[in-house]
mmCIF file of N, CA and C in Angstrom:
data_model
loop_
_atom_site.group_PDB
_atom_site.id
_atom_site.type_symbol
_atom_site.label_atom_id
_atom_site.label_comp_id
_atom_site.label_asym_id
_atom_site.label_seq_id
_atom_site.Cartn_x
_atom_site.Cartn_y
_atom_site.Cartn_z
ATOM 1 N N UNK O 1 -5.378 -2.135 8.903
ATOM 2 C CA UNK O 1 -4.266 -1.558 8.177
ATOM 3 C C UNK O 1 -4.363 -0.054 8.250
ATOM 4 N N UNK O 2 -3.217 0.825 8.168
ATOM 5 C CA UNK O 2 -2.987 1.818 8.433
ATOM 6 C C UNK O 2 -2.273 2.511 7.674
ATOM 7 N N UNK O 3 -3.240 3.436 6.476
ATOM 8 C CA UNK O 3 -1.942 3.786 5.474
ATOM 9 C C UNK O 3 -1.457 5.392 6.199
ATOM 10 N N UNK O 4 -0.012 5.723 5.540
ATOM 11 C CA UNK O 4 0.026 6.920 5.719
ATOM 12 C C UNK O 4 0.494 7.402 4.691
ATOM 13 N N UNK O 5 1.020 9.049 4.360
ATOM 14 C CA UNK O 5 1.273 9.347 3.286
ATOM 15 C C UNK O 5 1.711 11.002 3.988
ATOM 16 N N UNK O 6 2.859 11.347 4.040
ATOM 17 C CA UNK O 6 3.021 12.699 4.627
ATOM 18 C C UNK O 6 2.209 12.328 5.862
ATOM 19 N N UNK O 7 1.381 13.454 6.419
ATOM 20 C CA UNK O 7 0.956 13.927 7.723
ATOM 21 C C UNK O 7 -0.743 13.002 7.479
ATOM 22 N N UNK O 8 -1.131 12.554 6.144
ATOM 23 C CA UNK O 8 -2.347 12.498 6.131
ATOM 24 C C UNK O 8 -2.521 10.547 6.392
ATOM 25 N N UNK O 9 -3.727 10.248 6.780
ATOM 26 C CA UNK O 9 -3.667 8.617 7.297
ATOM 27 C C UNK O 9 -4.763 8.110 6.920
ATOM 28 N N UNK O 10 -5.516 6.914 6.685
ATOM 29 C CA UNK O 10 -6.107 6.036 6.003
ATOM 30 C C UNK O 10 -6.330 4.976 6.529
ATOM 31 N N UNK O 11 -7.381 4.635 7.510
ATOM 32 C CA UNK O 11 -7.394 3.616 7.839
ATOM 33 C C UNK O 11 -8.627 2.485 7.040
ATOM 34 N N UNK O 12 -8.520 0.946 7.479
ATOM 35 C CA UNK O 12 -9.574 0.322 6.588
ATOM 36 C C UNK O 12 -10.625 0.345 7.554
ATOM 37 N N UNK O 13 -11.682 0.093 7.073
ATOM 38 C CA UNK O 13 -13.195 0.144 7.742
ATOM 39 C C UNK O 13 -13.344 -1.097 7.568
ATOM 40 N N UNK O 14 -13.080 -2.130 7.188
ATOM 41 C CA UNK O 14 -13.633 -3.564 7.270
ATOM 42 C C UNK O 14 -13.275 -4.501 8.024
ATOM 43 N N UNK O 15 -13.646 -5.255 9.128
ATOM 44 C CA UNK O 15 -12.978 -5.830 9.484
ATOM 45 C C UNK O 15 -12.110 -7.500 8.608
ATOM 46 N N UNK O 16 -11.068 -7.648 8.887
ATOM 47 C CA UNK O 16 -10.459 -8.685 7.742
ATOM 48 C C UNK O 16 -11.319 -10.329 8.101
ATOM 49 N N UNK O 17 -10.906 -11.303 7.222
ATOM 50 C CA UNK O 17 -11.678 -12.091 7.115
ATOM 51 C C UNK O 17 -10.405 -13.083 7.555
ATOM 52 N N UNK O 18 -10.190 -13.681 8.784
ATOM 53 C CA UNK O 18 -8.747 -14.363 9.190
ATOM 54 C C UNK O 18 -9.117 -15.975 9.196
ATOM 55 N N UNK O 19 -7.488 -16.791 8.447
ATOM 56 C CA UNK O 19 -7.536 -17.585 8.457
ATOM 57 C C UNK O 19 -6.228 -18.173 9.096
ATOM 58 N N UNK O 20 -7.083 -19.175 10.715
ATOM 59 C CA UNK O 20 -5.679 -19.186 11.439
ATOM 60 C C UNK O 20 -5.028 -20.184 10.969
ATOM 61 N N UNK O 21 -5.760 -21.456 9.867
ATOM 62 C CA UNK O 21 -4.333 -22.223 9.709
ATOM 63 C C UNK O 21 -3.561 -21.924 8.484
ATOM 64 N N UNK O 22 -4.423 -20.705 7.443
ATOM 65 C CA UNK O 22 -2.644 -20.684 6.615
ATOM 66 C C UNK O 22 -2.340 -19.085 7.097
ATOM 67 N N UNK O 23 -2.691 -18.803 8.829
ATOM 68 C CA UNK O 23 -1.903 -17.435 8.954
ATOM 69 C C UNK O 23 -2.251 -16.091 7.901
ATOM 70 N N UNK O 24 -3.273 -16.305 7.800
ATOM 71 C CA UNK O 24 -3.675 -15.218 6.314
ATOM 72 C C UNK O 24 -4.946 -14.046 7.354
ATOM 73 N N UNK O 25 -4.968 -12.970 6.855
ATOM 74 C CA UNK O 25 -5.865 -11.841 7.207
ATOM 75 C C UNK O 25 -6.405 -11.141 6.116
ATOM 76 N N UNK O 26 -7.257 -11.245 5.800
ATOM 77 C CA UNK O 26 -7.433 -10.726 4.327
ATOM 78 C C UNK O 26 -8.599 -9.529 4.769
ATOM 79 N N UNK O 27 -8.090 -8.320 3.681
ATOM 80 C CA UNK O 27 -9.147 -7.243 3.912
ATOM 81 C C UNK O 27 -9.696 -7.335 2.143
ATOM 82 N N UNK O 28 -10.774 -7.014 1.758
ATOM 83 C CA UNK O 28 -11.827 -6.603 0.346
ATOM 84 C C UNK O 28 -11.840 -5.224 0.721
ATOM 85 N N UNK O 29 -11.107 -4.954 0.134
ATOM 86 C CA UNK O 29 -11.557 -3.095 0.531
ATOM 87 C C UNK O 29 -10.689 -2.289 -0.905
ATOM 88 N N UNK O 30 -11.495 -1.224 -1.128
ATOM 89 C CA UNK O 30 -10.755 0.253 -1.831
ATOM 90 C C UNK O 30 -10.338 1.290 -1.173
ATOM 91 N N UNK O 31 -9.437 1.684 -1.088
ATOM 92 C CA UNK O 31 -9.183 2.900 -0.661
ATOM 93 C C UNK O 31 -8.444 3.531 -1.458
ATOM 94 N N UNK O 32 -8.788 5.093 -1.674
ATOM 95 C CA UNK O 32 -8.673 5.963 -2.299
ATOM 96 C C UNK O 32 -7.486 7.282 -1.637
ATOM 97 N N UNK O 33 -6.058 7.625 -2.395
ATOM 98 C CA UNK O 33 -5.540 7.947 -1.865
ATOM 99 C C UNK O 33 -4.943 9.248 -2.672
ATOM 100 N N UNK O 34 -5.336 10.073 -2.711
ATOM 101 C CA UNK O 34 -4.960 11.709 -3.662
ATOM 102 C C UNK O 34 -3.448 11.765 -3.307
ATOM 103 N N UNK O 35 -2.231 11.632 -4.415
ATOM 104 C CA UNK O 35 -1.197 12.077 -4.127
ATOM 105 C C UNK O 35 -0.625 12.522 -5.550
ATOM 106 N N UNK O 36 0.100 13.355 -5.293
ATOM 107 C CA UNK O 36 1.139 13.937 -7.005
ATOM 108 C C UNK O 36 1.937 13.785 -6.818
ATOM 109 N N UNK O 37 2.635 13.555 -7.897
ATOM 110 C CA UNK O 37 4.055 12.597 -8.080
ATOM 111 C C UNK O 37 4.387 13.448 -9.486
ATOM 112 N N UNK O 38 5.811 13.785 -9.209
ATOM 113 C CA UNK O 38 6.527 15.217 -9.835
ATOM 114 C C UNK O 38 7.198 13.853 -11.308
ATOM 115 N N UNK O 39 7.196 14.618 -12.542
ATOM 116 C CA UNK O 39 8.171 14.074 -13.453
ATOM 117 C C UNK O 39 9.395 14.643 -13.545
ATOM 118 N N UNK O 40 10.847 14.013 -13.348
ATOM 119 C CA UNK O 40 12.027 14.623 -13.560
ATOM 120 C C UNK O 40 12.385 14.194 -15.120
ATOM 121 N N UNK O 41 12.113 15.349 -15.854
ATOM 122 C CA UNK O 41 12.427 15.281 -17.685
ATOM 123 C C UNK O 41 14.038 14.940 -17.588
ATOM 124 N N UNK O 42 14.788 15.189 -17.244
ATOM 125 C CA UNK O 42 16.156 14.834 -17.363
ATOM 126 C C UNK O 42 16.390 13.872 -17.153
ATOM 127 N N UNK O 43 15.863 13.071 -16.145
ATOM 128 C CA UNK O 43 16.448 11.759 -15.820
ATOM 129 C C UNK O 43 14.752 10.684 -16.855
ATOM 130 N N UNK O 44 14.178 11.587 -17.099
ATOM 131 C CA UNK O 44 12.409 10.930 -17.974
ATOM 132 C C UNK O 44 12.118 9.471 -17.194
ATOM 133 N N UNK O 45 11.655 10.275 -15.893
ATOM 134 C CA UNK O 45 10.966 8.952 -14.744
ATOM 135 C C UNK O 45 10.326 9.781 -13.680
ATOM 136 N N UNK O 46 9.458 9.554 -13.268
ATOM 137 C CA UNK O 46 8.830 10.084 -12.100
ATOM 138 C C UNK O 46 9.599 9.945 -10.537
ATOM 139 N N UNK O 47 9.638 10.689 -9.925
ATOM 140 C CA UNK O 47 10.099 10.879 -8.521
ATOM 141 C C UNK O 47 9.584 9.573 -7.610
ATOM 142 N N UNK O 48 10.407 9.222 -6.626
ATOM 143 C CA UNK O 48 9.827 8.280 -5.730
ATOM 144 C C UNK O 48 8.634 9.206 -4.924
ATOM 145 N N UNK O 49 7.525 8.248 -4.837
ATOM 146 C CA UNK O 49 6.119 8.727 -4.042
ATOM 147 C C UNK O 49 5.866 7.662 -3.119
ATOM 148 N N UNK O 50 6.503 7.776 -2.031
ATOM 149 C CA UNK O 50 6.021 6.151 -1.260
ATOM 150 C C UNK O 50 5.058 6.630 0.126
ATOM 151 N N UNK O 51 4.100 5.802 0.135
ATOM 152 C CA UNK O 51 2.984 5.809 1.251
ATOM 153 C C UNK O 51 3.795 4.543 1.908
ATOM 154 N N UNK O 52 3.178 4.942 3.165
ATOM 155 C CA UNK O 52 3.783 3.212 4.041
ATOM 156 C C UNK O 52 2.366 2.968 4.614
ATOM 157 N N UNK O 53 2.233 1.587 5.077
ATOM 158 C CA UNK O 53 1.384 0.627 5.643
ATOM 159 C C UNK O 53 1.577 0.135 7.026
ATOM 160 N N UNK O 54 1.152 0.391 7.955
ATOM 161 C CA UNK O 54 1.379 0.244 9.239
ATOM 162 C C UNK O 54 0.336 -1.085 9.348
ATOM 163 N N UNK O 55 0.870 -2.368 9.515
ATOM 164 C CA UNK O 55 -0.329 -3.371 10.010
ATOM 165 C C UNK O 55 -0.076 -3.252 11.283
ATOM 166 N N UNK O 56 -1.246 -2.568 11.989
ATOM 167 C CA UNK O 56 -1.773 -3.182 13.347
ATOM 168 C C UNK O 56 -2.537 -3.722 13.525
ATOM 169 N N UNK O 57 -2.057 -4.804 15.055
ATOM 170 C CA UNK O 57 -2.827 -5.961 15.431
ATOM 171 C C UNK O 57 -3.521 -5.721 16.466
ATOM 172 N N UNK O 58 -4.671 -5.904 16.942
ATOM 173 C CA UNK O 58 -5.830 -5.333 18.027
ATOM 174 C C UNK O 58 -5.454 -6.895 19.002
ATOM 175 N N UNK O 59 -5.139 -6.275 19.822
ATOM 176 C CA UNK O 59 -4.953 -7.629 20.884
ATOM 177 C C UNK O 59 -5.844 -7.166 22.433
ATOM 178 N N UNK O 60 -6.122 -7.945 23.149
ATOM 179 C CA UNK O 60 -6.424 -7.449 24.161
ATOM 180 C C UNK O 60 -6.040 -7.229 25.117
ATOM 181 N N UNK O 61 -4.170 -6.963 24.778
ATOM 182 C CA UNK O 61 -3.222 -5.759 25.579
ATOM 183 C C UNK O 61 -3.219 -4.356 25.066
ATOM 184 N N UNK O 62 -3.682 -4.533 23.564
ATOM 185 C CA UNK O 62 -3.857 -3.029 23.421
ATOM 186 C C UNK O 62 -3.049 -3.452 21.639
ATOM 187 N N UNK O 63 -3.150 -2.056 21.284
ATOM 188 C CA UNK O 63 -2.483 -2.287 20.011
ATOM 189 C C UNK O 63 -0.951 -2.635 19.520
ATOM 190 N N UNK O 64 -0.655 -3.486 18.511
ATOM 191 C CA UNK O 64 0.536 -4.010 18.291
ATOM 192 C C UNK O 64 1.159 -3.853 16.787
ATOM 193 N N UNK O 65 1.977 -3.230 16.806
ATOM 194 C CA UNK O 65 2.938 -3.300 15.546
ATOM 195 C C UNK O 65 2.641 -4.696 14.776
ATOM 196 N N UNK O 66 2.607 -5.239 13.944
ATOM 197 C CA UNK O 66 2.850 -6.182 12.955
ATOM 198 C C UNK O 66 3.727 -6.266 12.120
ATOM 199 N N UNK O 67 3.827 -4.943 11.240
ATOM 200 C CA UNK O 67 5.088 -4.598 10.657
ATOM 201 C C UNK O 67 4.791 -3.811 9.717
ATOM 202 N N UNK O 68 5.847 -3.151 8.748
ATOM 203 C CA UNK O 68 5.596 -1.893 8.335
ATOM 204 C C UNK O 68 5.943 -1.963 6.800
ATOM 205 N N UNK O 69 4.848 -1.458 5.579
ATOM 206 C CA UNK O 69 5.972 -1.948 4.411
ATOM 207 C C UNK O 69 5.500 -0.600 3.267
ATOM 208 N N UNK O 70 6.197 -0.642 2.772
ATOM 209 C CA UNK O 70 6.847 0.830 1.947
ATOM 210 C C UNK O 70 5.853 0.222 -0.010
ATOM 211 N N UNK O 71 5.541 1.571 -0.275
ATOM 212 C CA UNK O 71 4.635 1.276 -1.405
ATOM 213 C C UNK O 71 4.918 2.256 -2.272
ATOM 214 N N UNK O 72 5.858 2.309 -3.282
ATOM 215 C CA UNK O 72 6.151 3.709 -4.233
ATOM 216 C C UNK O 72 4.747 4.247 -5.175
ATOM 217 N N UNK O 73 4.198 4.798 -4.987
ATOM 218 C CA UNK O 73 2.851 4.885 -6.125
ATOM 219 C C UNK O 73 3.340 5.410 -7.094
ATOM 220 N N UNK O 74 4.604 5.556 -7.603
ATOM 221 C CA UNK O 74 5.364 6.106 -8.856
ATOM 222 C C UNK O 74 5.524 4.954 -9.666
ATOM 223 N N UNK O 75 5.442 3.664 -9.542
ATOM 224 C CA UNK O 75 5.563 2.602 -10.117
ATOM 225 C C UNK O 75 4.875 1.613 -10.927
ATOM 226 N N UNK O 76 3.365 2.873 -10.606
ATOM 227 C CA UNK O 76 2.407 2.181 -10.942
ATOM 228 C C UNK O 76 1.951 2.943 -11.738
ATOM 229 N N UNK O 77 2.197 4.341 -11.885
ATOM 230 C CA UNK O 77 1.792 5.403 -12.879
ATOM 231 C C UNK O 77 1.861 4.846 -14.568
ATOM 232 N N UNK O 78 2.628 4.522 -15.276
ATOM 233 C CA UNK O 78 2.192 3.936 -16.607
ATOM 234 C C UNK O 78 1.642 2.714 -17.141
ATOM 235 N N UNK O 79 1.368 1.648 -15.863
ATOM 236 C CA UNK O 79 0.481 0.460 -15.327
ATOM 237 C C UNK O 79 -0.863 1.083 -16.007
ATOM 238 N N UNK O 80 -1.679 0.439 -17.290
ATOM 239 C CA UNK O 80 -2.629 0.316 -17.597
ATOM 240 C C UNK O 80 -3.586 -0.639 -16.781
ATOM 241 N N UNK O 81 -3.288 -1.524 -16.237
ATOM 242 C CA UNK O 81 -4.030 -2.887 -15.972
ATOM 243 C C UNK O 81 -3.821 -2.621 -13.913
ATOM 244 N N UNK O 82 -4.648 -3.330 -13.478
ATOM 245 C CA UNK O 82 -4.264 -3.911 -11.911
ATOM 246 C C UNK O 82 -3.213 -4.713 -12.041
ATOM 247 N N UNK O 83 -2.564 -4.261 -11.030
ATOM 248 C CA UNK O 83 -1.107 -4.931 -11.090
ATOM 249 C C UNK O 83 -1.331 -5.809 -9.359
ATOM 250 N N UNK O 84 -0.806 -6.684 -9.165
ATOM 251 C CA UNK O 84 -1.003 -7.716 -7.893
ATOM 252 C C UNK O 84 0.807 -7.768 -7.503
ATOM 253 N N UNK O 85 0.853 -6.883 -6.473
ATOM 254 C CA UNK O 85 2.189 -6.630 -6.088
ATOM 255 C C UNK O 85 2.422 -8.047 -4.349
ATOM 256 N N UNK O 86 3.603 -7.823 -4.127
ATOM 257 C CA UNK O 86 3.735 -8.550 -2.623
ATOM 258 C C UNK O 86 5.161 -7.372 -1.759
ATOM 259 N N UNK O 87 4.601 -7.469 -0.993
ATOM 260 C CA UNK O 87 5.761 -6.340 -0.302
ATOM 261 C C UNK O 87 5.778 -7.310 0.977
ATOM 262 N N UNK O 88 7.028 -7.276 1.424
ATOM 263 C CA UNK O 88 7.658 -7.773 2.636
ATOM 264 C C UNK O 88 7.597 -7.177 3.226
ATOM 265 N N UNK O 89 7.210 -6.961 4.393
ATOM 266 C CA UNK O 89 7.271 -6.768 6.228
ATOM 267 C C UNK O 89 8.475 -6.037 6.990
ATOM 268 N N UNK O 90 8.508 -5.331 7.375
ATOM 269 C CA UNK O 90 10.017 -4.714 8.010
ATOM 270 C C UNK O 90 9.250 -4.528 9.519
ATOM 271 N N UNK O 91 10.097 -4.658 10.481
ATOM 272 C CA UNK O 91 9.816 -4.760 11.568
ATOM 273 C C UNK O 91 8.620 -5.318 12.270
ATOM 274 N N UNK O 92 8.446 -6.871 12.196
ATOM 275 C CA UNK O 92 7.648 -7.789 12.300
ATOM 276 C C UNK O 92 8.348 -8.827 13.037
ATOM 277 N N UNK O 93 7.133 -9.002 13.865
ATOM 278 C CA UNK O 93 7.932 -10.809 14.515
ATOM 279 C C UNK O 93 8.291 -11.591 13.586
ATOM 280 N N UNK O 94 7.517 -11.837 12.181
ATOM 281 C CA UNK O 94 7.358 -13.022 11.205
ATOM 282 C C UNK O 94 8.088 -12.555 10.473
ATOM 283 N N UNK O 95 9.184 -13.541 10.322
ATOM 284 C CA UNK O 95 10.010 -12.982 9.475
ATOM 285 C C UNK O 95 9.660 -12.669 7.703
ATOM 286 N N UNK O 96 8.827 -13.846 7.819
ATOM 287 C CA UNK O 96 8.164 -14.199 6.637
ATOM 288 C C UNK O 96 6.820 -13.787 6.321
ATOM 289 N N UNK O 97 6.589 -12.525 6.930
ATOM 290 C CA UNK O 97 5.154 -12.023 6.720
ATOM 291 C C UNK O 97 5.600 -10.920 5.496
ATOM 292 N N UNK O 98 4.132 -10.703 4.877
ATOM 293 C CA UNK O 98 4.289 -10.180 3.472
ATOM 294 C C UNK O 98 3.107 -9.803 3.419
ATOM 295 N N UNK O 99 2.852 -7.973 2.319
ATOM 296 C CA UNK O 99 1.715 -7.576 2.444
ATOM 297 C C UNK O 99 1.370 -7.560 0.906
ATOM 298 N N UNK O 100 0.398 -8.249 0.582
ATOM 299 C CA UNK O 100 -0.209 -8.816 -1.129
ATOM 300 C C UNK O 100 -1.034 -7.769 -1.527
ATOM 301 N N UNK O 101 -1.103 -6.959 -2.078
ATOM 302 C CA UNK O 101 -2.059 -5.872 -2.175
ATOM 303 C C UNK O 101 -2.161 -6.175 -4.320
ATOM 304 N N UNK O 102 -3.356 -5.342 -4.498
ATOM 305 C CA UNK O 102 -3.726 -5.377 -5.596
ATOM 306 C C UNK O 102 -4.087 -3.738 -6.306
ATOM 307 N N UNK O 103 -3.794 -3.573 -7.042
ATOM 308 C CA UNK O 103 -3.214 -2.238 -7.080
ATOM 309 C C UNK O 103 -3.859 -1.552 -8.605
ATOM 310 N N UNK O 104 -4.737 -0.509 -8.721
ATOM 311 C CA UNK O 104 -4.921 -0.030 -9.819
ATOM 312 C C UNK O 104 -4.538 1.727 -9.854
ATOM 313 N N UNK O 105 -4.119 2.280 -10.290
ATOM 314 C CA UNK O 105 -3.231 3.547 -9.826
ATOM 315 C C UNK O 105 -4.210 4.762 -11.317
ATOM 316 N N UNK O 106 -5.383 5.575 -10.843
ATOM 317 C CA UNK O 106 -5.762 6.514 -11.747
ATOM 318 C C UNK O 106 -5.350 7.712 -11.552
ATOM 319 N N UNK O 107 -4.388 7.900 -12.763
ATOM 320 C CA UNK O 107 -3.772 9.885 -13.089
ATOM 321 C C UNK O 107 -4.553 10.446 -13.219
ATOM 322 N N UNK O 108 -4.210 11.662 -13.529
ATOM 323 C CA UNK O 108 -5.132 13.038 -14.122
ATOM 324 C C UNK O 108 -3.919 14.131 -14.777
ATOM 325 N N UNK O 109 -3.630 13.875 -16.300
ATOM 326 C CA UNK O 109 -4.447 12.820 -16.983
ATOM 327 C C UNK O 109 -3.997 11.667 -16.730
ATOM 328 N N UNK O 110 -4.996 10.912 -17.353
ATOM 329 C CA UNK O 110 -4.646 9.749 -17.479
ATOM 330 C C UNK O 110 -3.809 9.127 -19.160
ATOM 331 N N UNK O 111 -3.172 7.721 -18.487
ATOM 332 C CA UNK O 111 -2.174 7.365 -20.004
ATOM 333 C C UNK O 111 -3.325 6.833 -20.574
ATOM 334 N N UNK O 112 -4.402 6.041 -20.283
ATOM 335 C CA UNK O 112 -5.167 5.992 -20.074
ATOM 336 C C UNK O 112 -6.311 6.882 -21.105
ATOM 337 N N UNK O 113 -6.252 8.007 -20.970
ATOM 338 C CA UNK O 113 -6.767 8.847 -21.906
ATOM 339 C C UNK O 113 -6.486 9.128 -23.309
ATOM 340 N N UNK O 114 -5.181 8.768 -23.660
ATOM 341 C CA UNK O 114 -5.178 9.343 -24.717
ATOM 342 C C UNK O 114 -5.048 7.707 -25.909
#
């Protein structure tokens, strides 16, 4: 997996743990991603902040798109708890591929803090 965020990128270090009969790839991993996300007081909601996810597939033609899926980290900002999201796939063979991520989002400050 391949995050990005502006110009800066994130890749995972683990290799995933694949299961070919329910089609599943699973990564155990943290990754840590520094971004600020502006509050608009007038409208009293935070700005969209979206990182995207590039799944690539290592084949032995070379590397392959899987598909691509969009992650607002503004959504998760007053989320006390891990939240277990599912994001759908955009430009994927499978129509029905979907990326399950598990999600704990720490401010500075934090809501959290007070």
């Amino acid at each position: 997996l391949l995050w990005r965020k502006d110009s800066k990128k994130i890749e995972t270090k683990t290799k995933p743990k694949i299961s070919k009969s329910i089609h599943k790839a699973e990564f155990n991993e943290t990754i840590n991603i520094n971004s600020m996300s502006i509050y608009d007081g007038i409208k009293r909601q935070y700005e969209q902040n979206n990182i995207t996810c590039h799944v690539i597939m290592k084949t032995e033609q070379g590397d392959k798109l899987g598909g691509i899926a969009q992650l607002n980290l503004s959504d998760f900002i007053t989320s006390q708890e891990q939240v277990s999201i599912s994001l759908k796939l955009q430009k994927t063979p499978d129509i029905k591929a979907r990326l399950n991520l598990s999600c704990l989002l720490y401010t500075s400050p934090s809501p959290r803090d007070s």
